[in-house]
C-alpha atoms as one frame of an Amber mdcrd trajectory, in Angstrom:
protein
  14.058  -8.203   2.797  12.459 -11.715   2.674   9.186 -10.292   4.054   9.029
  -7.713   1.271   9.832 -10.355  -1.340   7.082 -12.574   0.064   4.541  -9.763
   0.001   5.436  -8.823  -3.576   5.280 -12.497  -4.634   1.821 -12.808  -3.061
   0.620  -9.764  -4.990   2.073 -11.281  -8.173   0.284 -14.575  -7.555  -3.006
 -12.725  -6.988  -2.553 -10.737 -10.220  -1.892 -13.897 -12.243  -4.815 -15.611
 -10.486  -7.003 -12.688 -11.554  -5.903 -13.195 -15.145  -6.790 -16.886 -14.846
 -10.246 -15.946 -13.520 -10.727 -13.718 -16.566  -9.665 -16.596 -18.819 -12.010
 -18.987 -17.018 -14.888 -16.583 -17.514 -14.014 -16.099 -21.191 -13.287 -12.388
 -20.783  -9.492 -12.284 -21.230  -7.551 -12.691 -24.440  -6.266 -16.258 -24.542
  -3.392 -15.537 -26.927  -1.060 -15.170 -23.966  -2.074 -18.453 -22.341  -2.449
 -22.147 -23.074  -0.211 -21.917 -26.139  -2.596 -19.466 -27.784  -5.316 -22.101
 -28.009  -8.988 -21.227 -28.211 -10.539 -21.365 -24.752 -12.431 -24.639 -24.721
 -14.513 -25.584 -21.680 -11.625 -27.805 -20.550  -9.121 -24.936 -20.739 -11.537
 -22.628 -18.960 -11.840 -25.183 -16.159  -8.035 -25.480 -16.072  -7.834 -21.695
 -15.709 -10.293 -21.802 -12.811  -8.227 -24.490 -11.096  -5.069 -22.463 -11.783
  -6.662 -19.424 -10.140  -7.356 -21.427  -6.983  -3.818 -22.856  -6.933  -2.327
 -19.383  -7.429  -4.457 -18.035  -4.584  -3.142 -20.810  -2.346   0.389 -19.965
  -3.507  -0.125 -16.398  -2.295  -1.239 -17.703   1.108   1.719 -20.078   1.348
   4.310 -17.422   0.638   2.613 -14.967   3.014   2.662 -17.650   5.694   6.354
 -18.316   5.053   7.284 -14.712   5.755   5.057 -14.473   8.812   2.015 -12.496
   7.736  -0.368 -15.254   8.834  -0.632 -18.941   9.738   1.217 -19.052  13.061
  -1.045 -21.892  14.237  -0.262 -24.078  11.239   2.817 -26.301  10.958   5.796
 -24.272   9.741   6.739 -27.091   7.330   3.711 -26.285   5.157   5.083 -22.827
   4.497   8.766 -23.776   4.425   8.437 -26.578   1.891   5.513 -24.983   0.091
   7.603 -21.924  -0.716  10.414 -24.109  -2.033   7.907 -26.015  -4.195   6.651
 -22.666  -5.517  10.179 -21.456  -6.305  10.951 -24.621  -8.269   7.510 -24.765
  -9.881   7.655 -21.165 -11.039  11.146 -21.760 -12.468   9.761 -24.675 -14.495
   6.777 -22.554 -15.527   9.125 -19.812 -16.711  11.093 -22.295 -18.813   7.890
 -23.658 -20.363   6.616 -20.160 -21.109   9.923 -19.079 -22.648   9.698 -22.128
 -24.936   6.125 -21.333 -26.013   5.317 -20.466 -29.620   3.154 -17.528 -28.498
   4.669 -14.098 -27.899   2.431 -13.415 -24.894   3.779 -16.411 -23.033   7.394
 -15.759 -24.036   7.448 -12.042 -23.279   4.903 -11.656 -20.461   4.201 -14.928
 -18.668   7.788 -16.234 -18.888   9.387 -13.188 -17.243   6.506 -12.993 -14.739
   7.022 -16.615 -13.702  10.785 -16.087 -13.436  10.268 -13.033 -11.230   7.862
 -15.000  -9.024  10.432 -17.809  -8.755  13.117 -15.332  -7.639  10.754 -13.706
  -5.130   9.756 -17.105  -3.722  13.417 -18.031  -3.383  14.037 -14.758  -1.542
  11.088 -15.548   0.736  12.697 -18.886   1.659  15.408 -16.828   3.357  12.914
 -15.636   5.994  13.801 -16.759   9.504  11.868 -19.823  10.625   8.229 -19.264
   9.669   8.393 -15.517   9.540   8.924 -12.995  12.305   7.817 -14.929  15.372
   9.223 -18.289  14.305   8.068 -21.733  15.450
């Protein structure tokens, strides 16, 4: 079950990263992000950075459940997945407290689901299937 949770979390991170890429390029509706603010160059840059971080999050959780990274230290994936679980919980709380409906009803539940999936991925046996 942890492997499935990790794979689903990785897909979720990639989807949210894609949304951030759209925000960074000025294509996506910003009413569901950044408190509904107009996308200034600074916020577009922040979205680009967020997309990179979310892509790395996908790699970390996939490494935790053993889909890749067997030559890297297991601690990166073990602690990285815990950081993601806590970080996504905090993100969910921030989104639920947002004044914008998009953040409260889409990004908040999405972040909470990602937090739960990351927590489930932490249950994977030592660095995925092969262990280290």
